[in-house]
Tab-separated table of N, CA and C and ligand atoms in Angstrom:
chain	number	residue	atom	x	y	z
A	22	UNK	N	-9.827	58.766	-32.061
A	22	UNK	CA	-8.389	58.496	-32.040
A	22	UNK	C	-8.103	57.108	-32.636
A	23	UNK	N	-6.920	56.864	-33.283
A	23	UNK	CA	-6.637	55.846	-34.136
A	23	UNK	C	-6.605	54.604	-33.002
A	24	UNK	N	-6.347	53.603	-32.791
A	24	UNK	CA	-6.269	52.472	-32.342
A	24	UNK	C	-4.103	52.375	-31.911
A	25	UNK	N	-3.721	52.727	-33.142
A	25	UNK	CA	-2.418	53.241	-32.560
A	25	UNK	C	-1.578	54.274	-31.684
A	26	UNK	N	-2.416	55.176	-32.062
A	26	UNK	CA	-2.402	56.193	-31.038
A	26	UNK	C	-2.921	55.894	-29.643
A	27	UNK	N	-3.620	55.391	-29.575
A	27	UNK	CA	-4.097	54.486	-28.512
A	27	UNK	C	-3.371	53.925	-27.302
A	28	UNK	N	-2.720	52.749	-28.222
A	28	UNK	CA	-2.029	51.860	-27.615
A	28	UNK	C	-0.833	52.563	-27.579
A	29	UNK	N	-0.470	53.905	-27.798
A	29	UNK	CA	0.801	54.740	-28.307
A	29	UNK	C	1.016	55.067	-26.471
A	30	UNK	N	-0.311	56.315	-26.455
A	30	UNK	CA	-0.703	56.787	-25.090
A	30	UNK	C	-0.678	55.787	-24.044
A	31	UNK	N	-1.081	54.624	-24.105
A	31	UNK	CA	-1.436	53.781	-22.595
A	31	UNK	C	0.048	53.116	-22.408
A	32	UNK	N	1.214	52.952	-23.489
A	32	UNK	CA	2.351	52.553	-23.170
A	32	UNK	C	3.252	53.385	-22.878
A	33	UNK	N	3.357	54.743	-23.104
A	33	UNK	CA	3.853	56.083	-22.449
A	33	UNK	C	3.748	56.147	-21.162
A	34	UNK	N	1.899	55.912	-20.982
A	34	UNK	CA	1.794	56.165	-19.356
A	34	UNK	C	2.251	55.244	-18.502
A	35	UNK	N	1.805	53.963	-19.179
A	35	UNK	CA	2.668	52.901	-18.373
A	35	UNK	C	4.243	53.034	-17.890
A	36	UNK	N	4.237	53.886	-19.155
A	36	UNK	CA	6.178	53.267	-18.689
A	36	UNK	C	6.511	54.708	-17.986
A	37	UNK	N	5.678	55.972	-17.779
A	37	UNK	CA	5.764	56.825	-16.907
A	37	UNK	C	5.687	56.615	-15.737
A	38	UNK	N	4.691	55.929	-15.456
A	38	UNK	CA	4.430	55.034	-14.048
A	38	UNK	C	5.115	53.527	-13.298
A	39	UNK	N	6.222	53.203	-14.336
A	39	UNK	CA	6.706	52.073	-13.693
A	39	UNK	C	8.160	51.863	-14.269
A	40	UNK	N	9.152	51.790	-13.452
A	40	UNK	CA	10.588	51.885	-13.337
A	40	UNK	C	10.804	50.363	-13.819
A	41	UNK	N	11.638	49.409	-14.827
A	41	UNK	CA	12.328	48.894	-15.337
A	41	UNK	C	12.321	47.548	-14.376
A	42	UNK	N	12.730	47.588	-13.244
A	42	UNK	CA	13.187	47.198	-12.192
A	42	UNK	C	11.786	46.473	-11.241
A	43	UNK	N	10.809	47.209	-11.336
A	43	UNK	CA	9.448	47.420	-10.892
A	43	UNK	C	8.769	45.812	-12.108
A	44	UNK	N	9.149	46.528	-12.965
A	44	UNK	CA	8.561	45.362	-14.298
A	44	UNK	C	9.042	44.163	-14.285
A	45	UNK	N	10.447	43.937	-14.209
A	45	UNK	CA	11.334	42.634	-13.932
A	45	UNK	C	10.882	41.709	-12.622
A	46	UNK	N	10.807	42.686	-11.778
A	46	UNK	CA	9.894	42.153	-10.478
A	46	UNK	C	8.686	41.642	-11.029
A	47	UNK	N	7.847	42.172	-11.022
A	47	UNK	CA	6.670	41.486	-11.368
A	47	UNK	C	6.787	40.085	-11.945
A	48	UNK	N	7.317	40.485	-13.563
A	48	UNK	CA	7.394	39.920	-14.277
A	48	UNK	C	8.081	38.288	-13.489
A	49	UNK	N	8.897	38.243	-12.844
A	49	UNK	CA	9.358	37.097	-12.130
A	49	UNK	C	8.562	36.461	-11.029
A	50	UNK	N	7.855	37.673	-10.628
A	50	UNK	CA	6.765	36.958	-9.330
A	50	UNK	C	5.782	36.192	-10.370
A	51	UNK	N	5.444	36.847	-11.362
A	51	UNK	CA	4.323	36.343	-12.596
A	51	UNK	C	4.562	34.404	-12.944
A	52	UNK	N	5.784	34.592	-13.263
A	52	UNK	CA	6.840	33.514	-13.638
A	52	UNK	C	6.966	32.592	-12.585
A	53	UNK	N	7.628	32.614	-11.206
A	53	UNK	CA	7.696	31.832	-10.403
A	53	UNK	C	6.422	31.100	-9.957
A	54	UNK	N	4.988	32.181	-9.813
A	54	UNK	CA	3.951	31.529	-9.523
A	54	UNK	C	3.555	30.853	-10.586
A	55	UNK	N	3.846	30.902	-11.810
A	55	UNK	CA	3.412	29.755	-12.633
A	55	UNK	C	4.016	28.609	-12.169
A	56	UNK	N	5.103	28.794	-12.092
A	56	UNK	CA	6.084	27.676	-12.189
A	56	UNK	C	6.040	26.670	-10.687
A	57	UNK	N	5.170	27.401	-9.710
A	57	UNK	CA	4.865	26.779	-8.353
A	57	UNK	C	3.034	25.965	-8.595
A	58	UNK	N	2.397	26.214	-9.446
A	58	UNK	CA	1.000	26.292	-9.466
A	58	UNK	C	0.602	24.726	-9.814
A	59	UNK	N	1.566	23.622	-10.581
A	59	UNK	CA	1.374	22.691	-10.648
A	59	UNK	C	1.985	21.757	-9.183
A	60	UNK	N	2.617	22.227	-8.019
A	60	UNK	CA	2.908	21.664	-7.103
A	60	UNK	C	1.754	21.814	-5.967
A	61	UNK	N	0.921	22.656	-5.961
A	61	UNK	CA	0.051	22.905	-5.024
A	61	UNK	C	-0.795	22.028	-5.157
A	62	UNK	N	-1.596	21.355	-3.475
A	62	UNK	CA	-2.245	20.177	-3.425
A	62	UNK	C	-3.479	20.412	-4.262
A	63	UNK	N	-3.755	19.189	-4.952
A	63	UNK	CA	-5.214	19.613	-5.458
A	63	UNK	C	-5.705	18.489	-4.736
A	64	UNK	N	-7.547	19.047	-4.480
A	64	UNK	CA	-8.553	17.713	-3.940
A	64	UNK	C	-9.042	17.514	-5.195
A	65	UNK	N	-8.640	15.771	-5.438
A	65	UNK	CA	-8.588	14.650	-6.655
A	65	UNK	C	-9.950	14.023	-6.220
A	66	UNK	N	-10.629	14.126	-5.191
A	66	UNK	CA	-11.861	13.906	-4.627
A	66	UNK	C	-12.960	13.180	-5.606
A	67	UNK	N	-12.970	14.095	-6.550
A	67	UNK	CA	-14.163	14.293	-7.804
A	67	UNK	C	-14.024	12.948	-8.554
A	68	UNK	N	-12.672	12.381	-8.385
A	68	UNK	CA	-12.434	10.966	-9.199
A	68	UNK	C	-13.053	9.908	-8.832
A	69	UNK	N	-13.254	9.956	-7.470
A	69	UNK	CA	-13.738	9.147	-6.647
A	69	UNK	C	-14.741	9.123	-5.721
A	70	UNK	N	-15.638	9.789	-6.389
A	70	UNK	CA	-16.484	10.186	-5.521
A	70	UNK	C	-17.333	9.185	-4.981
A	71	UNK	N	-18.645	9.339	-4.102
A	71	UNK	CA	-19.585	8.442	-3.384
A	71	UNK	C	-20.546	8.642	-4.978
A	72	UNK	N	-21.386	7.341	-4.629
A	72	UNK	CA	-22.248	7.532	-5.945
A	72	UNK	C	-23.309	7.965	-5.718
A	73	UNK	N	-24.050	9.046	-6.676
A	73	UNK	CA	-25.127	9.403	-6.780
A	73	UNK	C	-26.136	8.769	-7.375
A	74	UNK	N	-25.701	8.224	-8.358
A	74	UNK	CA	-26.575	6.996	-8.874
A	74	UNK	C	-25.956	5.838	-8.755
A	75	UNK	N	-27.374	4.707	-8.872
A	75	UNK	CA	-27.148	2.943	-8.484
A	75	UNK	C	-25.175	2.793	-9.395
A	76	UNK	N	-24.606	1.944	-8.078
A	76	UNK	CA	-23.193	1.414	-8.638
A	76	UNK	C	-23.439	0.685	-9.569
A	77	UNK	N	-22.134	0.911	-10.264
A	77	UNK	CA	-22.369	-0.271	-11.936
A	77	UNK	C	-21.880	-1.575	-11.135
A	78	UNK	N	-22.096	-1.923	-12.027
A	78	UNK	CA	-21.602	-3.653	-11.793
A	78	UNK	C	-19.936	-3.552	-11.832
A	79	UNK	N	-19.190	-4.127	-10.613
A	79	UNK	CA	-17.922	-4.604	-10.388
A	79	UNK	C	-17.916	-5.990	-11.857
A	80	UNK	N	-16.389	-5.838	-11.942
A	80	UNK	CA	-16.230	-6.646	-13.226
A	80	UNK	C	-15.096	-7.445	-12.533
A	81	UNK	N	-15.003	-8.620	-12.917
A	81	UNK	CA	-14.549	-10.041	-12.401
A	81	UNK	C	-12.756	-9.135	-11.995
A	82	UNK	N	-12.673	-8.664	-13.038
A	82	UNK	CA	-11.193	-8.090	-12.919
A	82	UNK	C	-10.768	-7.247	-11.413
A	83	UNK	N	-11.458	-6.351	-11.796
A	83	UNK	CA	-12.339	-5.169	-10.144
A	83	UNK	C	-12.029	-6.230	-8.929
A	84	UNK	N	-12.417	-7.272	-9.255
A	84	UNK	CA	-12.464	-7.917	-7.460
A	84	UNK	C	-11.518	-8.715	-7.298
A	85	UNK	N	-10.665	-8.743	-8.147
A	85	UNK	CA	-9.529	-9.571	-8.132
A	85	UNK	C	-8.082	-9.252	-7.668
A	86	UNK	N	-7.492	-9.226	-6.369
A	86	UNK	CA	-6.756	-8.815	-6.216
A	86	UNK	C	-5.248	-8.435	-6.835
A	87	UNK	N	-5.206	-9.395	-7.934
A	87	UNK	CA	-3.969	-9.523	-8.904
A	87	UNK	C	-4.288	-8.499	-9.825
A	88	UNK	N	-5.575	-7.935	-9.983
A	88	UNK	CA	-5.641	-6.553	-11.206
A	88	UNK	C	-4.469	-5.450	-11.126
A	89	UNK	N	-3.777	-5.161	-12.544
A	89	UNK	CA	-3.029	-4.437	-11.991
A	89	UNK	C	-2.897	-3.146	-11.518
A	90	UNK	N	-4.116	-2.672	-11.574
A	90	UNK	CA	-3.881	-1.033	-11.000
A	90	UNK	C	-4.300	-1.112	-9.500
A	91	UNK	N	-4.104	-2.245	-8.910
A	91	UNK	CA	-4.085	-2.592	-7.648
A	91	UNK	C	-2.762	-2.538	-7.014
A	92	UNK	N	-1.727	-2.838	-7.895
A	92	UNK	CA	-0.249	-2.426	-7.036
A	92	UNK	C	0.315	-1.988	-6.174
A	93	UNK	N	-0.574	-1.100	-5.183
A	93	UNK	CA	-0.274	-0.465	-4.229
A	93	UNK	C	-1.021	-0.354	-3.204
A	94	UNK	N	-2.228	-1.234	-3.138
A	94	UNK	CA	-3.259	-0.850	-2.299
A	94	UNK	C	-2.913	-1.096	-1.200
A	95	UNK	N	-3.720	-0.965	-0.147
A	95	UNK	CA	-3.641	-1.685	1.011
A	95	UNK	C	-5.012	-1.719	1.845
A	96	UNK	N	-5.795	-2.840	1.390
A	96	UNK	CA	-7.240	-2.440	2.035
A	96	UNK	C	-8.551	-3.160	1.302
A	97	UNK	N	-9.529	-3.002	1.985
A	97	UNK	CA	-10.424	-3.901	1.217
A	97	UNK	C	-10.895	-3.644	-0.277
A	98	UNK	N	-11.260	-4.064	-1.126
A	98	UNK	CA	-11.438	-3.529	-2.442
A	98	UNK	C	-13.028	-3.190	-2.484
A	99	UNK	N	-13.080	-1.699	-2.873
A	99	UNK	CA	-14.723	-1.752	-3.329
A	99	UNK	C	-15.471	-2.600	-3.856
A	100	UNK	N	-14.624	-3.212	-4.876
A	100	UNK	CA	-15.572	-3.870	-5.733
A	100	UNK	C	-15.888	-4.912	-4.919
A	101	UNK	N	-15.690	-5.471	-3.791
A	101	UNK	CA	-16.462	-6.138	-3.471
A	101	UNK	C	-16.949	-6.095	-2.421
A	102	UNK	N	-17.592	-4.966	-2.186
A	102	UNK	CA	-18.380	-4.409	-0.876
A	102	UNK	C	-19.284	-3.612	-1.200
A	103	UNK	N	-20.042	-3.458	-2.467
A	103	UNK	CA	-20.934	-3.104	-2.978
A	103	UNK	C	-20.612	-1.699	-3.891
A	104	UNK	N	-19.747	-1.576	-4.631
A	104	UNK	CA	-19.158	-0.446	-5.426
A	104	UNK	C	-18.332	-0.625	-6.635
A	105	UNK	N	-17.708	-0.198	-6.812
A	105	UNK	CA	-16.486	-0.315	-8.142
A	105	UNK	C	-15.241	0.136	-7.553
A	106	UNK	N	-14.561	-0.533	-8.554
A	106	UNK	CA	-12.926	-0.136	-8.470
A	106	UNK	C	-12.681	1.478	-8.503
A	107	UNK	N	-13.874	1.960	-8.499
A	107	UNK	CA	-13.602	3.699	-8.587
A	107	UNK	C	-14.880	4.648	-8.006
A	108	UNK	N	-15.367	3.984	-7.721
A	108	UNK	CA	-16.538	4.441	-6.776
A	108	UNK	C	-17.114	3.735	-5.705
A	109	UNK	N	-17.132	4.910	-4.292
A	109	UNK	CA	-17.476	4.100	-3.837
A	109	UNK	C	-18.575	2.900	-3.438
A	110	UNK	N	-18.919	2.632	-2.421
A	110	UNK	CA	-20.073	1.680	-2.363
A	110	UNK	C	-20.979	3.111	-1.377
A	111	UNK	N	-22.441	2.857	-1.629
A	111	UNK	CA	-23.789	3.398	-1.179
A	111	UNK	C	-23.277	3.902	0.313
A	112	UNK	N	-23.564	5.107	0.935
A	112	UNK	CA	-23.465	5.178	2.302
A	112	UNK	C	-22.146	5.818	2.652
A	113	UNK	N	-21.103	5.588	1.567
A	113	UNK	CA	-19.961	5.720	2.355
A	113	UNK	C	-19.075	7.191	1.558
A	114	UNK	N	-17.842	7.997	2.119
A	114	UNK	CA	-17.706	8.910	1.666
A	114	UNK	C	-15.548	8.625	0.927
A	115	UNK	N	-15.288	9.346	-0.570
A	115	UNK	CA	-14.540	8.997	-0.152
A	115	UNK	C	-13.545	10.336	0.174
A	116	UNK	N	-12.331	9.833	0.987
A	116	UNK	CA	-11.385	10.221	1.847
A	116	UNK	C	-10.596	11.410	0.613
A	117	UNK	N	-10.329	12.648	1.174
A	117	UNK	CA	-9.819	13.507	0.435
A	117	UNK	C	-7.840	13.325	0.429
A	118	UNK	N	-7.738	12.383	1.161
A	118	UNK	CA	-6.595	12.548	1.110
A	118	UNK	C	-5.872	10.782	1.056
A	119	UNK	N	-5.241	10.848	0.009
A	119	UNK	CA	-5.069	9.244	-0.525
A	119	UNK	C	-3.385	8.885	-0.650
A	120	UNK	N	-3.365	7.684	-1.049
A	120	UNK	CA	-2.215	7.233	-1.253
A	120	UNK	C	-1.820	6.889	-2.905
A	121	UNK	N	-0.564	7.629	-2.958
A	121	UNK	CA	-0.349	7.716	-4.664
A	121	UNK	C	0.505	6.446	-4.850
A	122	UNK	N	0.061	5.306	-6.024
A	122	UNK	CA	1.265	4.881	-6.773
A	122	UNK	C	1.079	4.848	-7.694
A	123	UNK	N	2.540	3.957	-8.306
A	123	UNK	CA	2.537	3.818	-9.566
A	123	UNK	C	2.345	2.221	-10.095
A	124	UNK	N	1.588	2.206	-11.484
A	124	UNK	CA	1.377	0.422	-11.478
A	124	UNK	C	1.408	0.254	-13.094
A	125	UNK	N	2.286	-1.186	-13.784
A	125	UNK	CA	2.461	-0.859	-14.689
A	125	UNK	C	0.940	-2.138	-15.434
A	126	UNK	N	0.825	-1.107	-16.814
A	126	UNK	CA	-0.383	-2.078	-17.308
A	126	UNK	C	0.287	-2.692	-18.028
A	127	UNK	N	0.358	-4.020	-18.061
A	127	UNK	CA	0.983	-5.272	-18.973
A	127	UNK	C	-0.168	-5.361	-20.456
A	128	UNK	N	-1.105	-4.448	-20.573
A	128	UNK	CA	-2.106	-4.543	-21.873
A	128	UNK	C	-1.751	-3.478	-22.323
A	129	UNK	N	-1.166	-2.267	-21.859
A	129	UNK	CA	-0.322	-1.202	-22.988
A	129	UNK	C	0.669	-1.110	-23.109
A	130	UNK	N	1.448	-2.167	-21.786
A	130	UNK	CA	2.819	-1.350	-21.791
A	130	UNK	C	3.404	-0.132	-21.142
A	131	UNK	N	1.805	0.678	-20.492
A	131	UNK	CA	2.465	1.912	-20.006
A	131	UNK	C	2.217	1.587	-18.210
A	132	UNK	N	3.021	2.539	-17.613
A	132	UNK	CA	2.438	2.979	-16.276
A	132	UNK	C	2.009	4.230	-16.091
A	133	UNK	N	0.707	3.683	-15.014
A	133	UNK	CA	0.351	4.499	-14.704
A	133	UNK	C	-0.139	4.992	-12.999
A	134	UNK	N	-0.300	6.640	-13.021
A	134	UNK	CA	-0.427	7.106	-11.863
A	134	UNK	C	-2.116	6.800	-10.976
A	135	UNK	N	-1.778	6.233	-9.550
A	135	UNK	CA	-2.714	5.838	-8.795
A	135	UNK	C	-3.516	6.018	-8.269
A	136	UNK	N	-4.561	6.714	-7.796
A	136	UNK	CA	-4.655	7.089	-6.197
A	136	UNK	C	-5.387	6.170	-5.510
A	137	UNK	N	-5.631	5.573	-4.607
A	137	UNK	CA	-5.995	4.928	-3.465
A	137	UNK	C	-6.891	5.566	-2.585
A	138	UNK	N	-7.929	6.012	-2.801
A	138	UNK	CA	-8.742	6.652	-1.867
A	138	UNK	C	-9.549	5.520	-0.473
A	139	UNK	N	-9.744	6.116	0.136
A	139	UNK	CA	-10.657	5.280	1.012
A	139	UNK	C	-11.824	5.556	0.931
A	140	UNK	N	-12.951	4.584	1.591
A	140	UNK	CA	-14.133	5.453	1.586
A	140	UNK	C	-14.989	4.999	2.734
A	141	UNK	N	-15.148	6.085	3.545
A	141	UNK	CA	-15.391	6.100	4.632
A	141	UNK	C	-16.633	6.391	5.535
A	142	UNK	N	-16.962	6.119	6.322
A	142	UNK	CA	-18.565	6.503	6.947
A	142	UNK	C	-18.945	5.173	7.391
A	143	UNK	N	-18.483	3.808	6.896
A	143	UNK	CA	-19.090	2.401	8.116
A	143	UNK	C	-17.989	1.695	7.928
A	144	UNK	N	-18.372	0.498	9.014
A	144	UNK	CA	-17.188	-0.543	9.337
A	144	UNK	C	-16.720	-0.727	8.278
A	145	UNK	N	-15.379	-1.762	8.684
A	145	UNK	CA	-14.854	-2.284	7.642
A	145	UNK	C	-15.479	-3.451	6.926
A	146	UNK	N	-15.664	-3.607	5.604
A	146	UNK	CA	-16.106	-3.991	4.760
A	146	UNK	C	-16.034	-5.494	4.963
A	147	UNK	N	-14.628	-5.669	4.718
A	147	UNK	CA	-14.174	-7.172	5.624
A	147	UNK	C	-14.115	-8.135	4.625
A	148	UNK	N	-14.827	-7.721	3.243
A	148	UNK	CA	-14.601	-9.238	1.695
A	148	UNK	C	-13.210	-8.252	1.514
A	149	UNK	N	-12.559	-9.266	0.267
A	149	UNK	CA	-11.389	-9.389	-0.465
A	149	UNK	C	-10.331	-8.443	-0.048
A	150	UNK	N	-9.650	-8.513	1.558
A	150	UNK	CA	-8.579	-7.900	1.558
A	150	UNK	C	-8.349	-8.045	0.428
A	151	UNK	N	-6.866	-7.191	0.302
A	151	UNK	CA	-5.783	-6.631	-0.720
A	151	UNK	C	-4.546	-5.937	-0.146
A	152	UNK	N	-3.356	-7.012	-0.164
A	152	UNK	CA	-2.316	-6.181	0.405
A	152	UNK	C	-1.120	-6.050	-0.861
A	153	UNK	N	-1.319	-5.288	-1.238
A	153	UNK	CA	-0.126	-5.566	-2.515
A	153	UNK	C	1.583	-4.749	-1.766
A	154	UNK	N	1.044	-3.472	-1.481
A	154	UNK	CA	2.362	-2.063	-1.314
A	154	UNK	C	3.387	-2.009	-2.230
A	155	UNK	N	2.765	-2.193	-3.436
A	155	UNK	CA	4.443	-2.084	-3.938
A	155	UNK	C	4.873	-0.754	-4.232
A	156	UNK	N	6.436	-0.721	-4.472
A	156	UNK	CA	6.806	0.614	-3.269
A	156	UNK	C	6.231	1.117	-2.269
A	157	UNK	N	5.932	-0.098	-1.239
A	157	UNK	CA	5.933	1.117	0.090
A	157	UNK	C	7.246	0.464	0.809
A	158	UNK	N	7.262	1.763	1.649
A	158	UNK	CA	8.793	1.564	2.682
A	158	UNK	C	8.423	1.018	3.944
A	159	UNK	N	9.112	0.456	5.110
A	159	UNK	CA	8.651	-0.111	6.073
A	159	UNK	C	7.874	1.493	7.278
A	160	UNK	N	7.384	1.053	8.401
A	160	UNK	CA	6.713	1.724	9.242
A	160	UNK	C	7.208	2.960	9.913
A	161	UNK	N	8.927	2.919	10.199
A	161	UNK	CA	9.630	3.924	10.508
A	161	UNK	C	10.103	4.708	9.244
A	162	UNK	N	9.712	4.737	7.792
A	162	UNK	CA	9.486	6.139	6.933
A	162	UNK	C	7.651	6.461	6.966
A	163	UNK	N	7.616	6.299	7.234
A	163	UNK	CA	5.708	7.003	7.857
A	163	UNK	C	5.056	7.706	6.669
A	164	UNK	N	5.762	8.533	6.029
A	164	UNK	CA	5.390	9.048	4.188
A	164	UNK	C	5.567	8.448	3.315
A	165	UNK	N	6.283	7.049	3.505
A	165	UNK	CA	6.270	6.107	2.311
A	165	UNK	C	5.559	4.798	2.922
A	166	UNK	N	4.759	5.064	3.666
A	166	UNK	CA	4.134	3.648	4.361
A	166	UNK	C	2.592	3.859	4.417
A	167	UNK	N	1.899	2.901	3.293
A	167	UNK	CA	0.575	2.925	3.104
A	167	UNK	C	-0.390	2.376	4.095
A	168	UNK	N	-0.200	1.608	5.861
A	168	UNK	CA	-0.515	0.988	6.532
A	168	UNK	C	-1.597	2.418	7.162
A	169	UNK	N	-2.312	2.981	6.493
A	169	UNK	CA	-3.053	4.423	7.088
A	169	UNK	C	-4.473	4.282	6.636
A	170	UNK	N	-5.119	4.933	7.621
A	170	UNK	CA	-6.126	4.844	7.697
A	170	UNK	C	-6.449	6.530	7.139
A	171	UNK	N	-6.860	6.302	5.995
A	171	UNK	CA	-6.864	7.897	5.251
A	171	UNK	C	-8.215	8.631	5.107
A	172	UNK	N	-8.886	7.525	6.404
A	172	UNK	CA	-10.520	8.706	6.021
A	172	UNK	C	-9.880	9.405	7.820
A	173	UNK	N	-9.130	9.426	8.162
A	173	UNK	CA	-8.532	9.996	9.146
A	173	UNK	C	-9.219	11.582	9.206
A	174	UNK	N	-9.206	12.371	8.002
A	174	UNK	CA	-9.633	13.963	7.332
A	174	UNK	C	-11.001	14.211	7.109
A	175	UNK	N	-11.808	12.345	7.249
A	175	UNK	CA	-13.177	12.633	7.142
A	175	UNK	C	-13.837	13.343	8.032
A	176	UNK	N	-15.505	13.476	8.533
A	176	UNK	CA	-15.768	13.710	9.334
A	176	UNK	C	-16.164	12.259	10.375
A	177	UNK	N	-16.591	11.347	9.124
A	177	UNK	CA	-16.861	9.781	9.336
A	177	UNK	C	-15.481	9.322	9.432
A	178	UNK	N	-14.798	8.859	10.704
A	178	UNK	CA	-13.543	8.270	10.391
A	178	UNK	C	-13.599	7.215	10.083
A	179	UNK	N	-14.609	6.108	10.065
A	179	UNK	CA	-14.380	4.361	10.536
A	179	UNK	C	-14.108	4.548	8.265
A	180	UNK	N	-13.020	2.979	8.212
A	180	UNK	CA	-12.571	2.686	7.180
A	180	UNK	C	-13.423	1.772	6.683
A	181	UNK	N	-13.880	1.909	5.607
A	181	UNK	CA	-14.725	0.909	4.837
A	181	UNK	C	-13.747	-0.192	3.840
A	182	UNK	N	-13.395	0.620	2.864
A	182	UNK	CA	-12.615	-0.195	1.506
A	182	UNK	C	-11.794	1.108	1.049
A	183	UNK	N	-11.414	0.509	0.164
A	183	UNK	CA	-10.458	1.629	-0.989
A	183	UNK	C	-10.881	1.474	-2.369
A	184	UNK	N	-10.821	2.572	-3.117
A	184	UNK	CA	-11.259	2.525	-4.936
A	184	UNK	C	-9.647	2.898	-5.356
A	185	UNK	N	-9.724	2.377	-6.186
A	185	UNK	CA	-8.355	2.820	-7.269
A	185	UNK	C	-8.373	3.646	-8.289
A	186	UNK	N	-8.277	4.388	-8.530
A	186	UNK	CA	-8.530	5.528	-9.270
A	186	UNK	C	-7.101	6.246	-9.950
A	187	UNK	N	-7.201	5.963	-11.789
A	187	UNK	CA	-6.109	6.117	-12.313
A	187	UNK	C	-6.375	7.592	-12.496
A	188	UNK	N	-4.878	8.185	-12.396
A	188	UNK	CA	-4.686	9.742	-12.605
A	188	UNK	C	-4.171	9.957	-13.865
A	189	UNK	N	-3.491	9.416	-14.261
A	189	UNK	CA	-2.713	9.561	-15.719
A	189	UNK	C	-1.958	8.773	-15.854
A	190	UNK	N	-0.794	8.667	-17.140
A	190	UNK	CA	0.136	8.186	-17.459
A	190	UNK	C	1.449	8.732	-16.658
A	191	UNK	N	1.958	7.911	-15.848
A	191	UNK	CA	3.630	8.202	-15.334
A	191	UNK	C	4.438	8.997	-16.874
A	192	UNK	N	5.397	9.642	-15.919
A	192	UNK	CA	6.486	10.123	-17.510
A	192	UNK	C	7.886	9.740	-16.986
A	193	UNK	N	8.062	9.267	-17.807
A	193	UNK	CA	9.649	7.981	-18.031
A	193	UNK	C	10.710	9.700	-17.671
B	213	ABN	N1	-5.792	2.572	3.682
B	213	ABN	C1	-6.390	1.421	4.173
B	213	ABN	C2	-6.225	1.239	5.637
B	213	ABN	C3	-7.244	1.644	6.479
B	213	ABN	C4	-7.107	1.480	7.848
B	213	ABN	C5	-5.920	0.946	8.349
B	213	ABN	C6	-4.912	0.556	7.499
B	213	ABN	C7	-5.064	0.705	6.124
């Protein structure tokens, strides 16, 4: 049988088997779940993970609390507790559930998106607090207030430090 004939037969039967109405349905459930699929939580985990191999070397910038993709932190900085600005330090795990901002880079010009992970499994670290919050809201909005202890979801709760970990470019 030809290839048209084909596709002749399987769209006959189709449309023998399914009412107009039936198709539009779908077709919109098809549609809406696209259109929901970029709101669903993802675990960003993988950005920040614990290291498997020896940490690189923290860079003068990394431990400096004025760096700017620090803008929002609130917490000790890896880099100087034996890790990087994006991984954590030896021993410790990080937290699946973080704090997002936004921070602008004065070397491109652009901003960009944050996350703040913790990383968790021993005490607190205790070198180079870092309190920046910018945009956070005071203690009574509780979803806009970074004062959290976010290995809370670990199995290790105690707070070590935080890595900063860029997600992308913000869109104006
Ligand atoms: N996100 C850092 C942190 C940990 C414990 C308590 C407050 C803030």
């Amino acid at each position: 049988m030809k290839p048209d004939r084909i596709f002749e037969k399987a769209a006959r039967s189709l449309a023998k088997r399914t009412s107009r109405r039936s198709l539009l349905a779908s077709l919109g459930q098809l549609l809406t779940g696209a259109a929901l699929l970029p709101l669903l939580p993802i675990d960003r985990t993988a950005r920040a993970q614990s290291p498997s191999s020896p940490v690189a070397k923290p860079t003068a910038d990394e431990q400096n609390c004025e760096y700017w993709k620090y803008c929002a932190i609130d917490g000790f900085l890896c880099a100087c507790c034996g890790g990087t600005s994006t991984s954590c330090p030896p021993g410790t795990q990080s937290s699946p559930i973080t704090w997002i901002g936004t921070c602008h880079n004065p070397g491109d010009g652009r901003d960009y998106i944050v996350s703040y992970n913790d990383c968790c499994g021993k005490v607190s670290c205790g070198d180079c607090f870092c309190d920046r919050n910018e945009g956070e809201k005071p203690m009574y909005r509780l979803s806009r207030n970074n004062d959290v202890n976010w290995c809370m979801a670990n199995t290790e709760s105690n707070y070590h430090c935080s890595v900063s970990v860029i997600l992308g470019v913000a869109q104006k």
